[in-house]
Amino acid sequence: MKKSVSISISKFTESVQAAVKAASAKHPKFKLEVPDAVSVSYLIRGIPVPESIASQVTLGETQALANDIAGHLGAFAGEQGGAVYSIGRHIIVGIPVPPEILQLEQK
């Protein structure tokens, strides 16, 4: 069994907010608001890209944004780089879920 890892949800959220702000400044097509929540699923942890933005950018531009977000998250992102998850017309950019079991804590 994999060892569990504890992460402060408030510190993770702060890191995601800073990463999205910095990446959005670098990629002006993505005028994303700083998120107040993070999607957590079995494939990706990230933020949704509004359809009004997603319909006007390429997959390469979306991947570059995800990579910048992951780069700003450092240890939270591991060495995997950014991830883009798309199903239907819904796109999430962020980081892949690490293989370790995470325990999110409010501190």
XYZ file of N, CA and C in Angstrom:
321
model
N 0.844 -1.175 0.000
C 0.000 0.000 0.000
C 0.888 1.237 0.000
N 0.478 2.227 -0.741
C 1.215 3.481 -0.817
C 1.092 4.249 0.490
N 2.158 4.959 0.837
C 2.164 5.787 2.036
C 1.300 7.031 1.778
N 0.491 7.414 2.750
C -0.321 8.614 2.577
C 0.519 9.856 2.845
N 0.152 10.931 2.181
C 0.843 12.208 2.295
C -0.183 13.242 2.737
N 0.158 14.082 3.710
C -0.753 15.136 4.166
C -0.391 16.460 3.514
N -1.413 17.156 3.052
C -1.247 18.474 2.442
C -2.276 19.399 3.067
N -1.878 20.599 3.419
C -2.812 21.597 3.935
C -3.660 22.105 2.772
N -4.982 21.939 2.863
C -5.869 22.383 1.789
C -5.813 23.901 1.620
N -5.648 24.638 2.713
C -5.584 26.098 2.584
C -4.296 26.522 1.889
N -3.177 25.867 2.195
C -1.915 26.198 1.517
C -1.966 25.764 0.058
N -2.569 24.619 -0.211
C -2.709 24.166 -1.592
C -3.569 25.149 -2.379
N -4.698 25.576 -1.793
C -5.585 26.538 -2.462
C -4.860 27.856 -2.721
N -4.103 28.354 -1.745
C -3.323 29.578 -1.938
C -2.315 29.410 -3.070
N -1.669 28.260 -3.122
C -0.697 27.994 -4.182
C -1.370 27.948 -5.546
N -2.537 27.320 -5.617
C -3.277 27.254 -6.880
C -3.688 28.657 -7.311
N -4.170 29.468 -6.384
C -4.580 30.833 -6.728
C -3.407 31.638 -7.282
N -2.258 31.551 -6.641
C -1.073 32.269 -7.121
C -0.628 31.740 -8.480
N -0.696 30.424 -8.663
C -0.288 29.814 -9.932
C -1.205 30.230 -11.075
N -2.505 30.254 -10.838
C -3.461 30.655 -11.874
C -3.267 32.132 -12.229
N -3.059 32.964 -11.230
C -2.842 34.395 -11.476
C -1.594 34.612 -12.326
N -0.496 33.950 -11.988
C 0.755 34.105 -12.735
C 0.643 33.532 -14.140
N 0.039 32.349 -14.271
C -0.091 31.723 -15.586
C -1.032 32.517 -16.485
N -2.117 33.065 -15.932
C -3.045 33.877 -16.721
C -2.380 35.153 -17.216
N -1.494 35.715 -16.411
C -0.764 36.920 -16.837
C 0.172 36.599 -18.001
N 0.738 35.411 -17.989
C 1.658 34.994 -19.048
C 0.907 34.584 -20.321
N -0.325 34.138 -20.183
C -1.145 33.683 -21.300
C -2.399 34.559 -21.374
N -2.316 35.721 -22.026
C -3.422 36.694 -21.992
C -4.739 36.203 -22.602
N -4.717 35.169 -23.427
C -5.981 34.636 -23.955
C -6.814 34.005 -22.849
N -6.159 33.580 -21.777
C -6.837 32.941 -20.653
C -7.065 33.983 -19.561
N -8.160 34.670 -19.641
C -8.503 35.652 -18.618
C -9.320 34.933 -17.536
N -8.617 34.108 -16.766
C -9.263 33.308 -15.735
C -9.335 34.081 -14.427
N -10.459 33.962 -13.753
C -10.561 34.543 -12.424
C -9.825 33.631 -11.454
N -9.295 34.214 -10.399
C -8.605 33.414 -9.391
C -9.650 32.496 -8.756
N -9.390 31.180 -8.770
C -10.397 30.241 -8.267
C -10.526 30.274 -6.758
N -11.732 29.996 -6.293
C -11.943 29.884 -4.855
C -12.200 28.424 -4.477
N -12.075 27.546 -5.473
C -12.244 26.109 -5.241
C -11.348 25.354 -6.219
N -11.042 24.142 -5.881
C -10.217 23.284 -6.718
C -10.963 21.971 -6.925
N -11.068 21.544 -8.179
C -11.700 20.257 -8.469
C -10.725 19.138 -8.127
N -11.199 18.151 -7.410
C -10.363 17.008 -7.040
C -11.076 15.756 -7.539
N -10.425 15.045 -8.441
C -10.984 13.791 -8.940
C -9.869 12.768 -9.041
N -10.176 11.626 -9.566
C -9.169 10.577 -9.634
C -8.169 10.780 -10.764
N -8.403 11.702 -11.712
C -7.492 11.936 -12.826
C -6.695 13.232 -12.715
N -7.320 14.280 -12.231
C -6.699 15.607 -12.272
C -7.210 16.465 -11.120
N -6.343 17.354 -10.656
C -6.741 18.399 -9.706
C -6.556 19.704 -10.449
N -7.575 20.500 -10.535
C -7.411 21.716 -11.303
C -8.603 22.634 -11.278
N -8.637 23.487 -12.271
C -9.689 24.498 -12.374
C -10.327 24.407 -13.756
N -11.613 24.711 -13.850
C -12.267 24.670 -15.159
C -11.893 25.889 -15.997
N -11.856 25.689 -17.304
C -11.653 26.787 -18.251
C -13.036 27.117 -18.811
N -13.515 28.348 -18.631
C -14.838 28.700 -19.155
C -14.923 28.441 -20.663
N -16.079 27.991 -21.113
C -16.269 27.664 -22.518
C -15.977 28.859 -23.422
N -16.286 30.072 -22.954
C -16.027 31.263 -23.768
C -14.535 31.438 -24.061
N -13.682 30.959 -23.170
C -12.231 31.009 -23.389
C -11.781 29.773 -24.161
N -12.242 28.604 -23.746
C -11.812 27.343 -24.364
C -12.105 27.299 -25.858
N -13.174 27.938 -26.278
C -13.536 27.916 -27.699
C -12.631 28.797 -28.551
N -11.773 29.599 -27.914
C -10.925 30.532 -28.658
C -9.438 30.247 -28.527
N -9.071 29.118 -27.945
C -7.662 28.775 -27.761
C -7.396 27.379 -28.315
N -6.124 27.123 -28.603
C -5.741 25.809 -29.113
C -5.415 24.861 -27.957
N -5.339 23.586 -28.283
C -4.938 22.606 -27.276
C -3.515 22.900 -26.802
N -2.637 23.311 -27.730
C -1.261 23.651 -27.349
C -1.207 24.808 -26.372
N -2.035 25.826 -26.597
C -2.082 26.964 -25.671
C -2.625 26.537 -24.311
N -3.609 25.656 -24.324
C -4.190 25.161 -23.075
C -3.170 24.327 -22.304
N -2.406 23.490 -23.021
C -1.368 22.684 -22.369
C -0.276 23.577 -21.801
N 0.092 24.648 -22.522
C 1.116 25.578 -22.021
C 0.652 26.244 -20.728
N -0.622 26.616 -20.658
C -1.177 27.200 -19.429
C -1.101 26.178 -18.292
N -1.511 24.933 -18.563
C -1.463 23.885 -17.534
C -0.033 23.656 -17.059
N 0.925 23.665 -17.976
C 2.328 23.478 -17.597
C 2.817 24.616 -16.704
N 2.411 25.855 -17.017
C 2.811 26.992 -16.180
C 2.188 26.908 -14.790
N 0.926 26.512 -14.726
C 0.279 26.340 -13.424
C 1.033 25.283 -12.615
N 1.334 24.149 -13.239
C 2.073 23.081 -12.553
C 3.449 23.562 -12.120
N 4.112 24.356 -12.963
C 5.430 24.877 -12.611
C 5.394 25.752 -11.376
N 4.332 26.526 -11.221
C 4.195 27.395 -10.049
C 3.832 26.612 -8.795
N 3.244 25.441 -8.972
C 2.830 24.648 -7.814
C 3.962 23.828 -7.225
N 5.060 23.713 -7.925
C 6.247 23.047 -7.401
C 5.976 21.684 -6.822
N 6.217 21.530 -5.524
C 6.102 20.230 -4.854
C 4.692 19.656 -4.937
N 3.676 20.510 -4.994
C 2.305 20.011 -5.103
C 2.096 19.273 -6.424
N 2.799 19.732 -7.478
C 2.620 19.146 -8.807
C 3.542 17.968 -9.058
N 4.584 17.829 -8.274
C 5.547 16.761 -8.521
C 6.317 17.034 -9.797
N 6.747 15.999 -10.451
C 7.537 16.146 -11.675
C 6.716 15.831 -12.922
N 5.415 15.713 -12.784
C 4.579 15.271 -13.887
C 4.220 16.369 -14.885
N 4.342 17.623 -14.515
C 3.941 18.705 -15.411
C 2.446 18.916 -15.374
N 1.976 19.811 -16.237
C 0.557 20.153 -16.266
C -0.273 19.118 -16.995
N -1.577 19.157 -16.727
C -2.501 18.215 -17.351
C -3.734 18.963 -17.849
N -4.274 18.485 -18.950
C -5.519 19.015 -19.491
C -6.490 17.851 -19.573
N -7.668 18.036 -18.993
C -8.707 17.005 -19.041
C -9.893 17.609 -19.768
N -10.355 16.933 -20.793
C -11.486 17.426 -21.569
C -12.485 16.308 -21.794
N -13.718 16.600 -21.473
C -14.803 15.673 -21.765
C -15.994 16.516 -22.218
N -16.474 16.204 -23.382
C -17.545 17.023 -23.944
C -17.043 18.435 -24.165
N -17.726 19.395 -23.622
C -17.320 20.796 -23.754
C -16.761 21.328 -22.430
N -16.360 20.427 -21.557
C -15.837 20.799 -20.244
C -14.336 20.532 -20.218
N -13.538 21.557 -19.892
C -12.080 21.428 -19.843
C -11.595 21.839 -18.464
N -10.694 21.042 -17.901
C -10.040 21.368 -16.628
C -8.544 21.379 -16.883
N -7.851 22.419 -16.403
C -6.394 22.475 -16.471
C -5.863 22.377 -15.049
N -4.755 21.684 -14.900
C -4.187 21.535 -13.560
C -3.047 20.551 -13.550
N -3.064 19.699 -12.542
C -1.988 18.719 -12.365
C -2.593 17.324 -12.263
N -1.859 16.312 -12.745
C -2.361 14.945 -12.571
C -2.362 14.565 -11.096
N -3.244 13.682 -10.747
C -3.285 13.191 -9.379
C -2.053 12.320 -9.167
N -1.278 12.590 -8.113
C -0.090 11.774 -7.858
C -0.482 10.370 -7.431
N 0.438 9.418 -7.575
C 0.106 8.043 -7.196
C -0.047 7.858 -5.690
N 0.487 8.763 -4.885
C 0.351 8.649 -3.431
C -1.083 8.968 -3.020
N -1.475 8.430 -1.895
C -2.775 8.761 -1.317
C -2.614 10.074 -0.570
N -3.470 11.031 -0.866
C -3.372 12.339 -0.217
C -4.436 12.483 0.847
N -4.067 13.141 1.912
C -4.985 13.451 2.982
C -5.005 14.967 3.097
N -6.099 15.612 2.698
C -6.195 17.070 2.727
C -6.648 17.518 4.101
N -5.963 18.514 4.647
C -6.261 18.988 5.991
C -6.525 20.483 5.967
N -7.451 20.948 6.778
C -7.708 22.373 6.944
C -6.851 22.865 8.080
N -5.916 23.774 7.803
C -5.034 24.317 8.853
C -5.039 25.812 8.840
